CSV table of C-alpha atoms and ligand atoms in Angstrom, one decimal:
chain,number,residue,atom,x,y,z
A,1036,UNK,CA,0.0,0.0,0.0
A,1037,UNK,CA,1.3,3.5,-0.8
A,1038,UNK,CA,2.4,5.7,2.0
A,1039,UNK,CA,0.5,9.0,2.3
A,1040,UNK,CA,2.2,12.4,3.0
A,1041,UNK,CA,2.3,12.5,6.8
A,1042,UNK,CA,2.7,16.3,6.7
A,1043,UNK,CA,-0.9,16.7,5.7
A,1044,UNK,CA,-2.0,15.5,9.2
A,1045,UNK,CA,-0.2,18.5,10.7
A,1046,UNK,CA,-2.5,20.9,8.8
A,1047,UNK,CA,-5.9,22.0,10.0
A,1048,UNK,CA,-8.5,19.7,8.4
A,1049,UNK,CA,-9.7,22.2,5.8
A,1050,UNK,CA,-8.3,25.2,4.0
A,1051,UNK,CA,-9.6,28.5,5.5
A,1052,UNK,CA,-11.9,29.5,2.6
A,1053,UNK,CA,-13.2,25.9,2.1
A,1054,UNK,CA,-14.1,25.9,5.8
A,1055,UNK,CA,-15.9,29.2,5.5
A,1056,UNK,CA,-17.9,27.9,2.5
A,1057,UNK,CA,-18.8,24.8,4.5
A,1058,UNK,CA,-20.1,26.8,7.4
A,1059,UNK,CA,-22.1,29.2,5.2
A,1060,UNK,CA,-23.5,26.2,3.3
A,1061,UNK,CA,-24.6,24.6,6.6
A,1062,UNK,CA,-26.2,27.8,7.8
A,1063,UNK,CA,-28.0,28.2,4.4
A,1064,UNK,CA,-29.4,24.7,4.8
A,1065,UNK,CA,-30.5,25.3,8.3
A,1066,UNK,CA,-32.0,28.6,7.5
A,1067,UNK,CA,-33.4,28.5,4.0
A,1068,UNK,CA,-35.5,31.6,4.6
A,1069,UNK,CA,-32.3,33.6,5.1
A,1070,UNK,CA,-30.3,32.1,2.2
A,1071,UNK,CA,-31.1,34.9,-0.2
A,1072,UNK,CA,-30.0,37.6,2.2
A,1073,UNK,CA,-26.5,36.3,2.8
A,1074,UNK,CA,-23.8,38.7,1.5
A,1075,UNK,CA,-20.4,37.3,1.0
A,1076,UNK,CA,-17.6,39.5,2.2
A,1077,UNK,CA,-15.4,36.6,3.0
A,1078,UNK,CA,-13.1,35.4,0.2
A,1079,UNK,CA,-11.7,38.2,-1.9
A,1080,UNK,CA,-13.4,37.2,-5.1
A,1081,UNK,CA,-14.1,39.8,-7.7
A,1082,UNK,CA,-17.8,40.5,-8.7
A,1083,UNK,CA,-17.5,42.9,-11.6
A,1084,UNK,CA,-17.1,41.9,-15.3
A,1085,UNK,CA,-13.8,41.8,-17.0
A,1086,UNK,CA,-12.4,45.0,-18.6
A,1087,UNK,CA,-13.7,45.6,-22.1
A,1088,UNK,CA,-10.1,45.5,-23.4
A,1089,UNK,CA,-9.8,41.9,-22.2
A,1090,UNK,CA,-13.2,40.9,-23.6
A,1091,UNK,CA,-12.1,42.1,-27.0
A,1092,UNK,CA,-8.8,40.4,-26.8
A,1093,UNK,CA,-10.4,37.1,-25.7
A,1094,UNK,CA,-12.9,37.2,-28.6
A,1095,UNK,CA,-10.2,38.0,-31.1
A,1096,UNK,CA,-8.0,35.1,-29.7
A,1097,UNK,CA,-10.8,32.6,-29.9
A,1098,UNK,CA,-11.5,33.6,-33.5
A,1099,UNK,CA,-7.8,33.0,-34.2
A,1100,UNK,CA,-8.1,29.6,-32.7
A,1101,UNK,CA,-10.9,28.8,-35.1
A,1102,UNK,CA,-8.8,29.2,-38.2
A,1103,UNK,CA,-6.0,26.8,-39.3
A,1104,UNK,CA,-3.7,29.7,-40.3
A,1105,UNK,CA,-3.9,31.4,-36.8
A,1106,UNK,CA,-4.6,28.4,-34.7
A,1107,UNK,CA,-2.1,27.8,-31.8
A,1108,UNK,CA,-1.2,24.6,-29.9
A,1109,UNK,CA,1.2,24.4,-27.1
A,1110,UNK,CA,2.6,27.8,-26.2
A,1111,UNK,CA,6.1,28.6,-24.9
A,1112,UNK,CA,6.5,27.1,-21.4
A,1113,UNK,CA,7.1,30.5,-19.7
A,1114,UNK,CA,4.5,32.6,-21.6
A,1115,UNK,CA,4.3,34.2,-25.0
A,1116,UNK,CA,6.8,36.9,-25.6
A,1117,UNK,CA,4.1,39.4,-26.3
A,1118,UNK,CA,2.8,39.3,-22.7
A,1119,UNK,CA,6.2,38.9,-21.0
A,1120,UNK,CA,7.3,41.9,-22.9
A,1121,UNK,CA,4.3,43.9,-21.8
A,1122,UNK,CA,4.8,42.9,-18.1
A,1123,UNK,CA,8.5,43.6,-18.1
A,1124,UNK,CA,7.9,46.8,-19.9
A,1125,UNK,CA,5.7,48.1,-17.1
A,1126,UNK,CA,8.5,47.3,-14.6
A,1127,UNK,CA,10.9,49.2,-16.8
A,1128,UNK,CA,8.5,52.2,-17.1
A,1129,UNK,CA,8.6,52.3,-13.3
A,1130,UNK,CA,12.4,52.5,-13.3
A,1131,UNK,CA,13.2,48.8,-12.5
A,1132,UNK,CA,15.5,46.7,-14.6
A,1133,UNK,CA,13.6,43.5,-15.3
A,1134,UNK,CA,14.2,41.6,-18.6
A,1135,UNK,CA,11.3,40.0,-20.5
A,1136,UNK,CA,12.7,36.5,-19.8
A,1137,UNK,CA,12.7,37.2,-16.1
A,1138,UNK,CA,8.9,36.9,-16.2
A,1139,UNK,CA,7.2,33.5,-16.0
A,1140,UNK,CA,3.5,33.3,-16.7
A,1141,UNK,CA,1.3,31.0,-14.6
A,1142,UNK,CA,-2.3,30.2,-13.9
A,1143,UNK,CA,-2.3,32.4,-10.8
A,1144,UNK,CA,-0.5,33.5,-7.8
A,1145,UNK,CA,-1.8,31.0,-5.3
A,1146,UNK,CA,-0.1,28.1,-7.3
A,1147,UNK,CA,3.1,30.1,-7.7
A,1148,UNK,CA,3.3,30.9,-3.9
A,1149,UNK,CA,3.0,27.1,-3.4
A,1150,UNK,CA,5.1,25.8,-6.3
A,1151,UNK,CA,8.0,28.0,-5.6
A,1152,UNK,CA,9.0,25.6,-2.8
A,1153,UNK,CA,10.0,23.1,-5.5
A,1154,UNK,CA,13.1,25.1,-6.2
A,1155,UNK,CA,14.0,25.6,-2.5
A,1156,UNK,CA,15.9,23.0,-0.6
A,1157,UNK,CA,14.9,21.4,2.7
A,1158,UNK,CA,16.2,22.7,6.0
A,1159,UNK,CA,15.6,26.4,5.2
A,1160,UNK,CA,14.8,28.6,8.1
A,1161,UNK,CA,11.5,30.1,7.1
A,1162,UNK,CA,10.0,33.4,8.3
A,1163,UNK,CA,6.3,34.1,7.7
A,1164,UNK,CA,4.5,37.2,8.7
A,1165,UNK,CA,1.5,36.6,10.9
A,1166,UNK,CA,-1.4,37.3,10.1
A,1167,UNK,CA,-1.0,36.5,6.5
A,1168,UNK,CA,-2.4,34.5,3.5
A,1169,UNK,CA,-2.6,30.9,4.8
A,1170,UNK,CA,-1.1,29.4,1.6
A,1171,UNK,CA,2.5,30.3,2.7
A,1172,UNK,CA,2.4,28.3,5.9
A,1173,UNK,CA,0.2,25.5,4.7
A,1174,UNK,CA,2.4,24.7,1.8
A,1175,UNK,CA,5.5,24.7,4.0
A,1176,UNK,CA,3.8,22.3,6.3
A,1177,UNK,CA,2.9,20.1,3.3
A,1178,UNK,CA,6.5,20.2,2.1
A,1179,UNK,CA,7.7,19.1,5.6
A,1180,UNK,CA,9.6,22.3,6.4
A,1181,UNK,CA,9.6,22.3,10.1
A,1182,UNK,CA,11.8,25.4,10.8
A,1183,UNK,CA,9.1,28.0,10.4
A,1184,UNK,CA,8.9,31.1,12.6
A,1185,UNK,CA,6.3,33.8,12.6
A,1186,UNK,CA,6.8,37.5,12.6
A,1187,UNK,CA,4.2,39.1,14.8
A,1188,UNK,CA,2.0,41.7,13.2
A,1189,UNK,CA,0.3,43.8,15.9
A,1190,UNK,CA,-1.6,47.1,16.3
A,1191,UNK,CA,1.7,48.6,17.6
A,1192,UNK,CA,3.7,47.8,14.5
A,1193,UNK,CA,0.8,48.5,12.2
A,1194,UNK,CA,0.9,44.9,11.0
A,1195,UNK,CA,4.2,45.6,9.3
A,1196,UNK,CA,6.6,43.6,11.5
A,1197,UNK,CA,10.3,44.7,11.3
A,1198,UNK,CA,13.1,42.3,10.5
A,1199,UNK,CA,14.0,40.2,13.6
A,1200,UNK,CA,17.4,40.0,15.3
A,1201,UNK,CA,17.8,36.4,14.3
A,1202,UNK,CA,18.8,35.0,10.9
A,1203,UNK,CA,16.4,33.3,8.4
A,1204,UNK,CA,16.8,31.9,4.9
A,1205,UNK,CA,13.5,32.5,3.3
A,1206,UNK,CA,11.0,35.3,4.2
A,1207,UNK,CA,7.5,35.7,2.9
A,1208,UNK,CA,6.2,39.2,2.7
A,1209,UNK,CA,2.9,40.3,1.3
A,1210,UNK,CA,2.2,44.0,0.7
A,1211,UNK,CA,-0.4,45.5,0.4
A,1212,UNK,CA,-1.1,42.9,3.0
A,1213,UNK,CA,-3.7,40.2,2.8
A,1214,UNK,CA,-5.6,40.1,5.3
A,1215,UNK,CA,-4.8,43.4,7.1
A,1216,UNK,CA,-4.6,45.8,4.2
A,1217,UNK,CA,-1.4,47.3,5.7
A,1218,UNK,CA,1.2,48.6,3.3
A,1219,UNK,CA,5.0,48.8,3.7
A,1220,UNK,CA,6.8,52.1,3.1
A,1221,UNK,CA,10.0,52.2,1.1
A,1222,UNK,CA,12.0,52.4,4.3
A,1223,UNK,CA,10.3,49.4,5.8
A,1224,UNK,CA,10.9,47.3,2.6
A,1225,UNK,CA,14.5,48.7,2.4
A,1226,UNK,CA,15.0,47.3,5.9
A,1227,UNK,CA,13.8,43.9,4.7
A,1228,UNK,CA,16.1,43.9,1.7
A,1229,UNK,CA,19.1,44.9,3.9
A,1230,UNK,CA,18.2,42.1,6.2
A,1231,UNK,CA,18.0,39.6,3.4
A,1232,UNK,CA,21.3,40.7,1.9
A,1233,UNK,CA,23.0,40.6,5.3
A,1234,UNK,CA,21.7,37.1,6.0
A,1235,UNK,CA,22.0,35.7,2.4
A,1236,UNK,CA,18.2,35.2,2.6
A,1237,UNK,CA,15.5,35.1,-0.1
A,1238,UNK,CA,12.4,37.3,0.1
A,1239,UNK,CA,9.3,35.9,-1.5
A,1240,UNK,CA,7.3,39.0,-2.2
A,1241,UNK,CA,3.6,38.6,-2.9
A,1242,UNK,CA,2.3,41.8,-4.6
A,1243,UNK,CA,-1.1,40.5,-5.7
A,1244,UNK,CA,-2.8,43.7,-4.5
A,1245,UNK,CA,-0.3,46.4,-5.7
A,1246,UNK,CA,-3.0,47.9,-8.1
A,1247,UNK,CA,-4.9,49.0,-5.0
A,1248,UNK,CA,-2.1,51.3,-3.7
A,1249,UNK,CA,-3.3,54.9,-3.7
A,1250,UNK,CA,-0.9,56.5,-1.4
A,1251,UNK,CA,1.9,58.2,-3.3
A,1252,UNK,CA,5.4,56.8,-2.5
A,1253,UNK,CA,4.3,53.3,-1.4
A,1254,UNK,CA,6.3,50.8,-3.4
A,1255,UNK,CA,4.3,48.6,-5.8
A,1256,UNK,CA,7.1,46.1,-6.2
A,1257,UNK,CA,10.0,44.8,-4.1
A,1258,UNK,CA,12.2,45.6,-7.0
A,1259,UNK,CA,11.8,49.3,-6.5
A,1260,UNK,CA,14.2,48.8,-3.5
A,1261,UNK,CA,17.9,48.9,-4.6
A,1262,UNK,CA,19.5,45.5,-4.2
A,1263,UNK,CA,16.3,43.5,-4.2
A,1264,UNK,CA,17.0,41.9,-7.5
A,1265,UNK,CA,19.8,40.0,-5.8
A,1266,UNK,CA,17.6,38.6,-3.0
A,1267,UNK,CA,13.9,38.6,-4.0
A,1268,UNK,CA,11.4,36.8,-6.2
A,1269,UNK,CA,8.0,38.5,-6.8
A,1270,UNK,CA,4.6,36.9,-7.3
A,1271,UNK,CA,1.9,38.9,-9.1
A,1272,UNK,CA,-1.6,38.1,-10.1
A,1273,UNK,CA,-4.2,39.4,-12.6
A,1274,UNK,CA,-7.1,38.2,-10.3
A,1275,UNK,CA,-7.5,41.3,-8.3
A,1276,UNK,CA,-6.4,44.1,-10.8
A,1277,UNK,CA,-8.0,42.6,-13.9
A,1278,UNK,CA,-10.8,40.5,-12.3
A,1279,UNK,CA,-9.2,37.2,-13.5
A,1280,UNK,CA,-10.2,35.0,-10.6
A,1281,UNK,CA,-12.3,32.9,-13.0
A,1282,UNK,CA,-9.9,33.4,-16.0
A,1283,UNK,CA,-6.7,32.4,-14.1
A,1284,UNK,CA,-3.4,34.1,-14.9
A,1285,UNK,CA,-0.5,35.5,-12.9
A,1286,UNK,CA,3.3,35.5,-13.1
A,1287,UNK,CA,6.5,35.2,-11.1
A,1288,UNK,CA,9.4,37.6,-11.6
A,1289,UNK,CA,12.8,36.0,-11.0
A,1290,UNK,CA,15.8,38.2,-11.7
A,1291,UNK,CA,18.7,36.2,-12.9
A,1292,UNK,CA,20.8,37.8,-10.2
A,1293,UNK,CA,18.8,36.2,-7.3
A,1294,UNK,CA,21.0,33.5,-5.9
A,1295,UNK,CA,20.7,30.7,-3.5
A,1296,UNK,CA,23.3,28.1,-2.5
A,1297,UNK,CA,23.9,24.4,-2.8
A,1298,UNK,CA,24.8,22.1,0.1
A,1299,UNK,CA,28.4,22.3,-1.0
A,1300,UNK,CA,28.3,26.1,-0.8
A,1301,UNK,CA,28.2,26.7,-4.6
A,1302,UNK,CA,26.0,29.7,-5.5
A,1303,UNK,CA,23.2,29.1,-8.0
A,1304,UNK,CA,20.7,31.3,-9.6
A,1305,UNK,CA,17.0,30.5,-9.0
A,1306,UNK,CA,16.0,31.5,-12.5
A,1307,UNK,CA,17.2,28.4,-14.4
A,1308,UNK,CA,15.7,26.2,-11.7
A,1309,UNK,CA,12.3,27.7,-12.0
A,1310,UNK,CA,12.6,27.5,-15.8
A,1311,UNK,CA,13.4,23.8,-15.5
A,1312,UNK,CA,10.5,23.3,-13.1
A,1313,UNK,CA,8.0,25.1,-15.2
A,1314,UNK,CA,9.0,23.3,-18.5
A,1315,UNK,CA,8.6,20.0,-16.7
A,1316,UNK,CA,5.5,20.6,-14.7
A,1317,UNK,CA,3.5,23.2,-16.5
A,1318,UNK,CA,2.3,23.6,-20.1
A,1319,UNK,CA,1.5,27.3,-19.9
A,1320,UNK,CA,-1.5,29.5,-19.7
A,1321,UNK,CA,-4.0,29.3,-22.6
A,1322,UNK,CA,-3.4,31.5,-25.6
A,1323,UNK,CA,-6.7,33.5,-25.2
A,1324,UNK,CA,-6.0,34.2,-21.5
A,1325,UNK,CA,-2.5,35.4,-22.3
A,1326,UNK,CA,-4.0,37.8,-24.9
A,1327,UNK,CA,-6.4,39.0,-22.3
A,1328,UNK,CA,-3.5,39.6,-19.8
A,1329,UNK,CA,-1.6,41.5,-22.5
A,1330,UNK,CA,-4.7,43.7,-23.0
A,1331,UNK,CA,-4.4,44.9,-19.4
A,1332,UNK,CA,-1.2,46.7,-20.4
A,1333,UNK,CA,-2.7,48.5,-23.4
A,1334,UNK,CA,-3.6,52.2,-22.8
A,1335,UNK,CA,-7.3,51.2,-22.8
A,1336,UNK,CA,-6.6,48.3,-20.5
A,1337,UNK,CA,-4.7,50.4,-18.0
A,1338,UNK,CA,-7.5,52.9,-17.8
A,1339,UNK,CA,-10.0,50.1,-17.3
A,1340,UNK,CA,-7.9,48.5,-14.5
A,1341,UNK,CA,-7.9,51.9,-12.8
A,1342,UNK,CA,-11.7,52.1,-13.1
A,1343,UNK,CA,-12.2,48.6,-11.8
A,1344,UNK,CA,-9.9,49.0,-8.8
A,1345,UNK,CA,-11.4,52.4,-8.1
A,1346,UNK,CA,-14.8,50.8,-8.0
A,1347,UNK,CA,-13.7,48.4,-5.3
A,1348,UNK,CA,-11.8,51.1,-3.4
A,1349,UNK,CA,-15.0,53.2,-3.4
A,1350,UNK,CA,-16.6,50.1,-1.8
A,1351,UNK,CA,-13.8,50.2,0.7
A,1352,UNK,CA,-14.5,53.9,1.4
A,1353,UNK,CA,-18.1,53.2,2.0
A,1354,UNK,CA,-17.3,50.4,4.4
A,1355,UNK,CA,-14.8,52.6,6.3
A,1356,UNK,CA,-17.4,55.3,6.7
A,1357,UNK,CA,-19.9,52.9,8.0
A,1358,UNK,CA,-17.4,51.5,10.5
A,1359,UNK,CA,-16.3,55.0,11.5
A,1360,UNK,CA,-20.0,55.9,12.2
A,1361,UNK,CA,-20.4,52.9,14.5
A,1362,UNK,CA,-17.0,53.5,16.0
A,1363,UNK,CA,-15.6,50.0,15.1
A,1364,UNK,CA,-11.8,49.8,15.2
A,1365,UNK,CA,-10.2,48.7,12.0
A,1366,UNK,CA,-7.3,49.3,9.7
A,1367,UNK,CA,-6.9,48.8,5.9
A,1368,UNK,CA,-9.2,49.8,3.1
A,1369,UNK,CA,-7.0,52.7,2.0
A,1370,UNK,CA,-4.4,51.0,-0.2
A,1371,UNK,CA,-6.0,47.5,-0.2
A,1372,UNK,CA,-9.4,46.1,-0.8
A,1373,UNK,CA,-9.6,44.6,2.7
A,1374,UNK,CA,-10.6,45.9,6.1
A,1375,UNK,CA,-9.2,44.4,9.2
A,1376,UNK,CA,-11.7,44.9,12.0
A,1377,UNK,CA,-11.4,44.3,15.7
A,1378,UNK,CA,-13.9,41.8,17.1
A,1379,UNK,CA,-16.5,42.9,19.5
A,1380,UNK,CA,-15.3,42.5,23.1
A,1381,UNK,CA,-15.2,38.9,24.4
A,1382,UNK,CA,-15.6,37.4,20.9
A,1383,UNK,CA,-13.1,35.2,19.2
A,1384,UNK,CA,-12.8,35.7,15.4
A,1385,UNK,CA,-14.9,32.5,14.8
A,1386,UNK,CA,-17.5,33.8,17.3
A,1387,UNK,CA,-17.5,37.0,15.3
A,1388,UNK,CA,-17.9,35.1,12.0
A,1389,UNK,CA,-21.0,33.3,13.5
A,1390,UNK,CA,-22.4,36.5,15.0
A,1391,UNK,CA,-22.2,38.4,11.7
A,1392,UNK,CA,-23.7,35.5,9.8
A,1393,UNK,CA,-26.5,34.8,12.2
A,1394,UNK,CA,-27.4,38.4,13.0
A,1395,UNK,CA,-26.9,40.3,9.8
A,1396,UNK,CA,-26.3,37.6,7.2
A,1397,UNK,CA,-22.8,38.9,6.4
A,1398,UNK,CA,-20.0,36.5,5.6
A,1399,UNK,CA,-16.6,37.7,7.0
A,1400,UNK,CA,-13.2,35.9,7.3
A,1401,UNK,CA,-12.1,35.1,10.8
A,1402,UNK,CA,-8.7,36.6,11.6
A,1403,UNK,CA,-7.4,33.5,13.3
A,1404,UNK,CA,-7.6,31.8,9.9
A,1405,UNK,CA,-4.6,34.0,8.9
A,1406,UNK,CA,-2.5,33.0,11.9
A,1407,UNK,CA,-2.3,33.2,15.6
A,1408,UNK,CA,-1.9,37.0,15.5
A,1409,UNK,CA,-5.2,37.3,13.6
A,1410,UNK,CA,-7.2,36.2,16.6
A,1411,UNK,CA,-9.4,39.1,17.8
A,1412,UNK,CA,-10.0,40.4,14.3
A,1413,UNK,CA,-12.0,39.7,11.2
A,1414,UNK,CA,-11.6,40.6,7.6
A,1415,UNK,CA,-14.2,42.3,5.4
A,1416,UNK,CA,-13.6,42.1,1.6
A,1417,UNK,CA,-14.5,45.0,-0.5
A,1418,UNK,CA,-15.0,42.8,-3.6
A,1419,UNK,CA,-18.7,43.1,-4.1
A,1420,UNK,CA,-21.4,44.9,-6.0
A,1421,UNK,CA,-22.1,48.5,-4.9
A,1422,UNK,CA,-25.7,47.4,-3.9
A,1423,UNK,CA,-24.3,44.6,-1.6
A,1424,UNK,CA,-21.7,46.9,0.0
A,1425,UNK,CA,-24.4,49.6,0.7
A,1426,UNK,CA,-26.5,46.9,2.2
A,1427,UNK,CA,-23.6,45.6,4.3
A,1428,UNK,CA,-23.0,49.2,5.6
A,1429,UNK,CA,-26.7,49.5,6.5
A,1430,UNK,CA,-26.7,46.2,8.3
A,1431,UNK,CA,-23.4,46.9,10.2
A,1432,UNK,CA,-25.0,50.2,11.4
A,1433,UNK,CA,-27.8,48.2,13.2
A,1434,UNK,CA,-25.2,46.4,15.4
A,1435,UNK,CA,-24.4,47.5,18.8
A,1436,UNK,CA,-20.6,47.8,19.0
A,1437,UNK,CA,-19.9,48.5,22.7
B,748,LIG,C1,-8.5,35.9,-0.2
B,748,LIG,O1,-9.6,36.1,0.0
B,748,LIG,O2,-7.6,35.9,0.7
B,748,LIG,C2,-8.0,35.6,-1.6
B,748,LIG,O3,-9.0,35.8,-2.5
B,748,LIG,C3,-7.6,34.2,-1.7
B,748,LIG,C4,-6.8,34.0,-2.9
B,748,LIG,O4,-6.5,35.0,-3.6
B,748,LIG,O5,-6.4,32.9,-3.1
């Protein structure tokens, strides 16, 4: 009989958002009369249609696939040059030196965050901010990485923990942060790059929400920090800026100058390892989807991304105003589509989840699902229709906070 991966038994039995869906489904079954009133502010899933530029590109690409002369089979393993060039071009416009072939297309950032462990050796000392996107920790547990420490995000440090006094080999950072919506300043990121360089560590930087940054001067990419291309890999997604959660596309940026080491001490670049990994395990993103991703970088596409993200940020503003009126304590919603809200006194974050579901039919995400430091908080997602967000604001205003 085949042995199973023992590491899976160290995980909580279900993934955070699967557990939320399960609980909401149970509640719907038990209270069918309330099913239609449930508003989902849990998982950060987009609700608005794709930008028109993408729709046009998709239609055109599908038409090309219908004709022998323009039909395409397998694409290049790392993505078509047209989209890699568009992505790297945007980095370059922002003053970073990223080459087209340092971009690797994928079917989304969640997979990249998980798969990147394929090119990292065992025995690394891993640092993960807490609270944070649960995929980082869960995938390290699955891989059997046992030396994992957590950086404590607190009210005091604004959920942007500083580098610790001890050394690590791999650091996961996510800014704008999921779940807290906190952003890191240039100085804060520079401190992380300095730490990584001093300790020969690698930063895995998740920038899935960079399109929501509205405050001038906040870095959109780790590569805005001098020296980062020697010690960082960046993960980016089209899910939240282009509304691709159902279309699936993202990318990893791996500068050829980012190095790790072999057991014998020889320095090696991560770039060829990821190239080898992708060409063996991945057959690329579909041609129409890559054309849709490319369209996000056209003049029309950029304007539509701005409109789309502005729409969700307007939702964030409405939610902030509603929370302010009721004197709820929260952070976020300024440079990110999430609000990180303090639980009512005496309630754990799962208590709060049940309280909101049962009393006002609002689905939230319990903070403890993002790590130990998330206990005492819950997350509200701003990805929703305007009508739903207005209704959420109205319902929140009916709750007694103190
Ligand atoms: C979230 O709600 O945290 C995200 O939507 C999850 C994801 O992007 O995978």
